[in-house]
Coordinates of C-alpha atoms and ligand atoms in Angstrom, one line a residue:
P73 CA 43.3 44.7 -64.2
A74 CA 47.0 45.1 -64.6
T75 CA 49.5 45.4 -61.8
L76 CA 50.6 49.0 -60.8
G77 CA 54.0 50.0 -59.4
L78 CA 54.7 52.6 -56.8
L79 CA 57.9 54.4 -55.9
G80 CA 57.9 55.2 -52.2
G81 CA 56.1 53.5 -49.3
G82 CA 54.9 56.3 -47.0
Q83 CA 51.4 57.1 -45.9
L84 CA 50.6 58.8 -49.3
G85 CA 51.6 55.5 -50.9
R86 CA 49.5 53.4 -48.5
Y87 CA 46.4 55.3 -49.4
F88 CA 47.2 55.0 -53.1
V89 CA 47.7 51.2 -52.7
E90 CA 44.4 50.9 -50.8
A91 CA 42.5 52.9 -53.4
A92 CA 44.1 50.9 -56.3
Q93 CA 43.4 47.6 -54.6
G94 CA 39.8 48.7 -54.0
M95 CA 39.5 49.3 -57.7
G96 CA 40.9 45.9 -58.5
Y97 CA 44.6 46.8 -59.3
P98 CA 47.3 44.9 -57.3
V99 CA 50.2 47.2 -56.5
W100 CA 53.9 46.5 -56.1
V101 CA 55.8 49.0 -53.8
L102 CA 59.5 49.9 -53.9
D103 CA 60.8 51.3 -50.6
P104 CA 63.9 50.3 -48.6
D105 CA 62.1 50.6 -45.3
P106 CA 60.8 47.2 -44.2
A107 CA 58.2 48.9 -42.0
S108 CA 56.9 51.3 -44.7
P109 CA 53.2 51.9 -44.4
A110 CA 52.5 51.2 -48.1
G111 CA 54.9 48.2 -48.3
R112 CA 52.9 46.5 -45.6
V113 CA 49.6 46.6 -47.5
A114 CA 51.0 46.1 -51.0
A115 CA 50.6 42.9 -53.1
R116 CA 54.4 42.8 -53.1
H117 CA 56.9 45.0 -51.2
L118 CA 60.3 45.3 -52.9
C119 CA 62.4 46.2 -49.9
Q120 CA 65.4 47.6 -51.7
A121 CA 67.1 50.9 -52.5
F122 CA 65.4 53.2 -55.1
D123 CA 68.3 52.6 -57.5
D124 CA 68.7 48.8 -57.0
P125 CA 68.9 47.3 -60.5
D126 CA 67.1 44.1 -59.6
A127 CA 64.2 45.9 -58.0
L128 CA 63.9 48.3 -60.9
Q129 CA 64.0 45.4 -63.3
A130 CA 61.3 43.6 -61.4
L131 CA 59.0 46.7 -61.3
A132 CA 59.5 47.3 -65.0
G133 CA 58.7 43.7 -65.8
A134 CA 55.6 43.4 -63.7
C135 CA 53.9 46.7 -63.8
A136 CA 51.7 48.2 -66.5
V137 CA 52.1 51.7 -65.0
I138 CA 54.5 53.0 -62.4
T139 CA 53.8 56.1 -60.3
T140 CA 55.3 57.8 -57.3
E141 CA 54.4 59.1 -53.9
F142 CA 57.9 60.5 -53.2
E143 CA 59.8 63.0 -55.4
N144 CA 63.4 62.2 -54.4
I145 CA 63.9 59.1 -56.5
P146 CA 67.5 59.2 -57.9
R147 CA 67.5 60.6 -61.5
P148 CA 69.3 57.6 -63.1
A149 CA 66.6 55.3 -61.7
V150 CA 63.8 57.5 -63.0
E151 CA 65.4 57.6 -66.5
W152 CA 66.0 53.8 -66.5
L153 CA 62.4 53.2 -65.6
D154 CA 61.1 55.7 -68.1
A155 CA 63.0 54.0 -71.0
R156 CA 61.5 50.6 -70.2
A157 CA 58.2 51.1 -68.5
C158 CA 55.2 53.5 -68.4
L159 CA 56.3 56.0 -65.7
R160 CA 53.7 58.6 -64.8
P161 CA 54.6 61.4 -64.1
G162 CA 57.6 61.3 -66.3
P163 CA 61.3 62.3 -65.7
R164 CA 60.9 66.0 -66.6
A165 CA 58.2 66.6 -64.0
L166 CA 60.1 64.6 -61.4
S167 CA 63.3 66.4 -62.1
I168 CA 61.7 69.8 -61.8
A169 CA 59.9 69.0 -58.6
Q170 CA 63.0 67.6 -56.9
D171 CA 65.2 70.6 -57.4
R172 CA 64.2 74.1 -56.3
L173 CA 66.6 75.7 -58.8
E174 CA 65.0 73.9 -61.7
E175 CA 61.5 74.5 -60.3
K176 CA 61.9 78.3 -60.0
A177 CA 63.5 78.5 -63.4
F178 CA 60.7 76.5 -65.0
L179 CA 57.9 78.5 -63.2
G180 CA 59.5 81.7 -64.4
E181 CA 59.7 80.4 -68.0
I182 CA 56.0 79.6 -68.1
G183 CA 55.1 82.9 -66.6
V184 CA 54.1 81.9 -63.1
A185 CA 55.0 84.4 -60.3
V186 CA 57.2 83.2 -57.4
A187 CA 58.9 85.1 -54.5
P188 CA 62.0 87.1 -55.6
W189 CA 64.9 84.6 -55.6
Q190 CA 68.4 83.9 -56.7
A191 CA 70.7 80.9 -56.8
V192 CA 73.4 80.3 -54.2
L193 CA 75.6 77.5 -55.6
A194 CA 78.0 75.0 -54.1
G195 CA 81.6 75.9 -54.7
Q196 CA 81.0 79.6 -55.2
T197 CA 81.4 82.5 -52.8
P198 CA 77.9 83.4 -51.8
E199 CA 76.9 86.9 -52.9
V200 CA 73.6 88.7 -52.6
R201 CA 72.5 90.2 -55.9
M202 CA 70.5 93.3 -55.0
D203 CA 69.5 94.0 -58.7
A204 CA 66.0 93.7 -59.9
G205 CA 64.4 90.4 -59.2
G206 CA 66.9 89.5 -56.5
P207 CA 65.8 88.8 -53.0
A208 CA 64.9 91.3 -50.4
F209 CA 65.4 90.8 -46.6
P210 CA 64.3 89.1 -44.4
A211 CA 65.0 86.1 -46.7
I212 CA 65.1 82.3 -46.5
L213 CA 68.0 80.1 -47.7
K214 CA 66.7 76.7 -48.8
T215 CA 68.7 73.7 -50.0
A216 CA 67.8 73.0 -53.7
R217 CA 67.3 69.3 -53.1
L218 CA 65.9 67.0 -50.4
G219 CA 64.2 69.5 -48.1
Y220 CA 60.8 68.8 -46.6
D221 CA 58.7 69.9 -43.6
G222 CA 60.8 73.0 -43.4
K223 CA 64.1 71.0 -43.0
G224 CA 67.1 72.4 -45.0
Q225 CA 66.1 76.0 -44.5
V226 CA 67.7 78.9 -42.6
R227 CA 66.1 82.3 -42.1
L228 CA 68.3 85.4 -42.7
A229 CA 67.5 88.9 -41.3
Q230 CA 70.2 90.6 -43.6
A231 CA 72.6 89.9 -46.4
G232 CA 75.6 89.6 -44.1
E233 CA 74.3 86.4 -42.7
L234 CA 74.5 84.5 -46.0
P235 CA 77.9 82.9 -45.7
A236 CA 77.2 81.5 -42.3
A237 CA 73.7 80.3 -43.4
H238 CA 75.2 78.6 -46.5
A239 CA 77.8 76.9 -44.3
E240 CA 75.1 75.7 -41.9
L241 CA 73.4 74.0 -44.9
G242 CA 76.6 72.3 -45.9
L243 CA 77.6 74.6 -48.8
V244 CA 75.3 72.7 -51.2
D245 CA 73.3 74.3 -54.1
C246 CA 70.6 76.5 -52.5
V247 CA 67.9 79.0 -53.4
L248 CA 67.8 82.3 -51.6
E249 CA 64.3 83.7 -51.6
A250 CA 62.6 86.7 -50.1
Q251 CA 60.4 86.0 -47.1
V252 CA 57.0 87.3 -48.2
E253 CA 54.2 88.6 -45.9
L254 CA 51.5 86.0 -45.9
E255 CA 47.8 86.7 -46.0
R256 CA 47.0 83.0 -46.5
E257 CA 48.7 79.8 -47.7
L258 CA 46.8 77.8 -50.3
S259 CA 47.2 74.6 -52.2
V260 CA 45.5 73.0 -55.2
L261 CA 45.6 69.4 -56.4
V262 CA 45.1 68.8 -60.1
A263 CA 44.8 65.5 -61.9
R264 CA 45.7 65.2 -65.5
T265 CA 45.6 62.2 -68.0
A266 CA 47.8 61.5 -71.0
D267 CA 45.0 62.7 -73.3
G268 CA 45.1 66.1 -71.7
A269 CA 41.9 65.9 -69.6
N270 CA 42.2 67.5 -66.2
E271 CA 40.3 68.0 -63.0
A272 CA 41.2 70.3 -60.1
F273 CA 40.1 69.8 -56.5
P274 CA 38.7 72.7 -54.4
V275 CA 41.3 75.3 -53.1
A276 CA 42.6 74.4 -49.6
E277 CA 43.8 76.9 -47.0
N278 CA 46.8 75.7 -45.0
T279 CA 48.3 76.7 -41.6
H280 CA 51.8 75.6 -40.7
H281 CA 53.5 75.1 -37.3
E282 CA 57.3 75.5 -37.5
G283 CA 57.4 74.7 -41.2
I284 CA 55.1 71.6 -40.9
L285 CA 51.5 71.6 -42.1
H286 CA 49.2 71.8 -39.1
L287 CA 45.7 72.5 -40.3
T288 CA 43.9 72.5 -43.7
R289 CA 40.5 74.0 -44.1
V290 CA 38.2 73.9 -47.2
P291 CA 36.6 76.1 -48.5
A292 CA 39.6 78.5 -48.2
R293 CA 38.8 81.9 -46.8
V294 CA 39.7 83.8 -50.1
G295 CA 37.6 85.6 -52.7
D296 CA 36.5 84.2 -56.0
E297 CA 39.3 86.0 -57.9
P298 CA 42.4 84.4 -56.1
R299 CA 40.5 81.1 -55.8
E300 CA 39.9 80.9 -59.6
R301 CA 43.4 82.2 -60.3
A302 CA 45.1 79.5 -58.1
T303 CA 43.1 76.8 -59.9
A304 CA 44.0 78.2 -63.3
I305 CA 47.7 78.4 -62.4
A306 CA 47.7 74.8 -61.2
R307 CA 46.1 73.6 -64.5
H308 CA 48.6 75.7 -66.4
I309 CA 51.5 74.1 -64.6
A310 CA 50.1 70.6 -65.3
E311 CA 49.6 71.5 -68.9
Q312 CA 53.1 72.9 -69.4
L313 CA 54.6 69.8 -67.8
D314 CA 52.5 67.6 -70.1
Y315 CA 51.7 66.0 -66.7
Q316 CA 50.3 62.6 -66.2
G317 CA 49.1 61.8 -62.6
L318 CA 48.2 63.9 -59.6
L319 CA 50.1 67.2 -59.0
A320 CA 50.0 69.4 -55.9
V321 CA 50.8 73.2 -56.1
E322 CA 51.5 75.2 -53.0
F323 CA 50.7 79.0 -53.1
F324 CA 51.4 82.1 -51.1
L325 CA 48.7 84.8 -51.1
T326 CA 50.6 87.9 -49.9
V327 CA 49.2 90.7 -47.9
A328 CA 49.7 92.8 -51.0
G329 CA 47.3 90.5 -52.9
E330 CA 49.9 88.7 -55.0
L331 CA 49.4 85.1 -55.7
L332 CA 52.8 83.3 -55.8
V333 CA 53.7 79.7 -56.3
N334 CA 55.8 78.3 -53.4
E335 CA 56.5 74.8 -54.7
I336 CA 55.0 71.9 -56.5
A337 CA 54.9 68.2 -55.6
P338 CA 54.4 65.4 -58.2
R339 CA 52.2 63.3 -56.0
P340 CA 49.3 63.4 -53.6
H341 CA 49.8 65.9 -50.8
N342 CA 49.2 66.2 -47.1
S343 CA 46.9 69.2 -47.6
G344 CA 44.7 66.9 -49.9
H345 CA 43.8 64.5 -47.1
Y346 CA 40.5 66.3 -46.7
T347 CA 39.4 64.7 -50.0
Q348 CA 39.2 61.3 -48.2
D349 CA 36.0 62.3 -46.4
A350 CA 34.7 65.5 -47.9
C351 CA 34.9 65.1 -51.7
T352 CA 33.2 63.2 -54.5
V353 CA 36.5 61.4 -55.0
S354 CA 39.7 61.1 -52.9
Q355 CA 43.0 62.4 -54.2
F356 CA 44.3 58.8 -54.1
E357 CA 41.5 57.3 -56.3
Q358 CA 42.0 60.3 -58.6
Q359 CA 45.7 59.5 -58.8
V360 CA 44.8 55.9 -59.8
R361 CA 42.4 57.2 -62.4
A362 CA 44.9 59.7 -63.8
V363 CA 47.8 57.3 -64.2
C364 CA 45.7 54.4 -65.5
G365 CA 44.1 56.7 -68.1
L366 CA 40.6 56.1 -66.7
G367 CA 38.0 58.9 -66.8
L368 CA 38.7 61.4 -64.1
A369 CA 36.0 61.8 -61.4
P370 CA 34.4 65.2 -60.7
A371 CA 36.4 66.5 -57.7
L372 CA 33.7 68.4 -55.8
L373 CA 33.4 69.3 -52.1
T374 CA 30.5 67.5 -50.4
T375 CA 30.9 69.3 -47.1
P376 CA 33.1 72.0 -45.4
V377 CA 36.0 70.3 -43.7
A378 CA 39.1 70.8 -41.6
M379 CA 42.1 68.4 -41.4
V380 CA 44.5 68.5 -38.5
N381 CA 47.8 66.6 -38.6
L382 CA 48.8 64.3 -35.8
L383 CA 52.6 64.4 -35.3
G384 CA 54.7 62.1 -33.1
D385 CA 54.9 64.8 -30.4
L386 CA 51.3 63.9 -29.5
W387 CA 52.3 60.4 -28.4
P388 CA 52.9 60.2 -24.7
A389 CA 56.1 58.2 -23.7
A390 CA 55.6 54.5 -24.5
A391 CA 51.8 54.9 -24.9
E392 CA 49.1 55.6 -27.5
P393 CA 47.2 58.8 -27.3
D394 CA 43.7 58.5 -25.9
W395 CA 41.7 58.2 -29.1
Q396 CA 38.3 57.8 -27.3
G397 CA 37.8 61.6 -27.1
V398 CA 38.5 62.0 -30.8
L399 CA 36.2 59.1 -31.8
A400 CA 33.5 60.4 -29.5
A401 CA 33.2 63.5 -31.7
G402 CA 30.9 62.1 -34.4
R403 CA 32.0 64.5 -37.0
A404 CA 35.7 63.6 -36.7
R405 CA 37.2 60.9 -38.9
L406 CA 40.5 59.5 -37.4
H407 CA 43.2 58.2 -39.8
L408 CA 46.3 56.5 -38.4
Y409 CA 49.2 55.4 -40.5
G410 CA 50.3 52.5 -38.4
K411 CA 53.9 53.7 -37.9
A412 CA 55.6 51.9 -35.0
E413 CA 57.9 54.7 -33.8
A414 CA 56.4 58.1 -32.8
R415 CA 59.3 60.5 -33.3
S416 CA 58.9 64.3 -32.8
G417 CA 57.8 66.0 -36.0
R418 CA 56.9 62.7 -37.7
K419 CA 53.5 62.5 -39.4
M420 CA 51.6 59.7 -37.6
G421 CA 48.0 60.3 -38.7
H422 CA 45.4 63.0 -39.2
I423 CA 41.8 63.9 -38.3
N424 CA 39.2 65.1 -40.8
V425 CA 36.4 67.1 -39.1
L426 CA 33.4 67.4 -41.3
G427 CA 30.9 70.3 -41.4
L428 CA 27.3 69.7 -40.4
P429 CA 24.2 70.4 -42.5
G430 CA 23.6 74.2 -42.5
E431 CA 27.3 75.1 -42.1
D432 CA 28.5 76.8 -45.3
D433 CA 32.1 77.5 -44.2
A434 CA 34.7 75.4 -42.4
G435 CA 34.8 77.6 -39.3
A436 CA 33.1 75.2 -36.9
A437 CA 35.0 72.2 -38.4
A438 CA 38.3 74.1 -37.9
S439 CA 37.4 75.0 -34.3
T440 CA 36.6 71.4 -33.5
A441 CA 39.7 70.1 -35.2
E442 CA 41.9 72.6 -33.2
A443 CA 40.1 71.6 -29.9
L444 CA 40.6 67.9 -30.6
W445 CA 44.3 68.5 -31.3
Q446 CA 44.6 70.7 -28.2
G447 CA 43.1 68.0 -26.1
L448 CA 45.7 65.5 -27.3
A449 CA 48.6 68.0 -26.8
E450 CA 47.5 68.8 -23.3
A451 CA 47.3 65.1 -22.4
V452 CA 51.0 64.8 -23.4
D453 CA 52.1 68.1 -21.5
G454 CA 50.1 67.0 -18.5
G455 CA 51.7 63.5 -18.6
V456 CA 55.2 65.0 -18.7
A457 CA 54.7 67.6 -15.9
Ligands
ATP239 P1 57.0 70.7 -47.6 O1 56.9 69.8 -46.5 O2 55.7 71.4 -48.0 O3 57.6 70.1 -48.8 P2 59.3 72.3 -47.5 O4 60.4 71.8 -46.6 O5 59.6 72.1 -49.0 O6 57.9 71.9 -47.1 P3 58.5 75.1 -48.0 O7 57.2 74.7 -48.5 O8 59.5 75.8 -48.9 O9 59.2 73.9 -47.2 O10 58.3 76.0 -46.7 C1 57.6 75.6 -45.5 C2 56.8 76.7 -45.0 O11 57.6 77.8 -44.6 C3 55.8 77.3 -46.0 O12 54.6 76.5 -46.2 C4 55.6 78.7 -45.4 O13 54.8 78.6 -44.3 C5 57.0 79.0 -44.9 N1 57.8 79.7 -46.0 C6 58.6 79.1 -46.9 N2 59.1 80.0 -47.8 C7 58.6 81.2 -47.4 C8 58.7 82.5 -48.0 N3 59.5 82.8 -49.0 N4 58.0 83.5 -47.4 C9 57.2 83.3 -46.3 N5 57.0 82.0 -45.7 C10 57.7 81.0 -46.3
MG240 MG1 58.6 70.9 -50.3
MG241 MG1 56.0 73.2 -48.9

């Protein structure tokens, strides 16, 4: 088969490369980091900036289809590639997903509910609009661009804190949104091909620690109604973007029962790692299928599952965590990204804990995942003390 191109070289990209290679497609990866997880397993690693003209030329010349695992590709590079190669998803979806102001406006236009929000723009005196639709407090100020894992966000108890919060974020374009009371956080992955076929994965339930995903469990503990509505909204967004590839949609289910979209990601998603071990197809193989215009695979859950993230904080100073305890749990699948440097907050790997026959929810899997994580965390705390 033809060669595929990938923008971005993180762990999401590494799993895409492995899936594609397993299906017979060589992959070229563009990522400036020489140690990027995907670059190291790619047929060719273009170790250049995302807007390097020679690198873009090489990708466009060699690759039948180019996709992404990272949304913050500079817009001129995206447009250059789109004009000369088959870029999936295309510039509109990437542009919307990389800017919270565009994203909120788009979701509003297509009738998808989001938390009350307003723009706070660079070069303007920040003012809180208390009119209908404006944010209520407490609220969160988020940079429009480049935020991830809760970075680029400041929480505000009241309107008077806005100027200081805006200054703290560098006076760049921001979104001010109401902090909603969460019953659950959910996410849905949907794959869509150029001919309009789509396939959604089961709804995932997510727990965050300090703005970073900690645990995902599937099935989510929600009723049929919000479950079906979340899936329908994800399909609707993909449809309205004329999306080609794999799209992730993050949701808030509020205590008042509202289902709001938090944000979208034009790529595989951390909360979709459970699909590697507990679905009829992984999110990464489905991404290959979607961008190559192959038939989409049915995306069904084969067993209840819980995924727990392994951040760099779990690495003792100058040592590897003790993986034996994790591997001894037969229902746990350990996935490590091979990153050399274990920085605090950095995603280094994850564990998928599978349900056992007879379990019809993810309760036992989630307890085991938490216990394994706790064991690793205590080993670090113990080592330091
Ligand atoms: P990601 O790594 O998912 O891209 P991000 O940096 O873009 O994260 P958000 O998804 O906006 O950040 O927020 C991170 C987390 O903070 C959310 O998953 C949620 O737990 C909490 N959060 C964000 N916005 C709100 C809100 N309006 N109300 C309540 N909680 C919120
Ligand atoms: Mg985000
Ligand atoms: Mg998020």
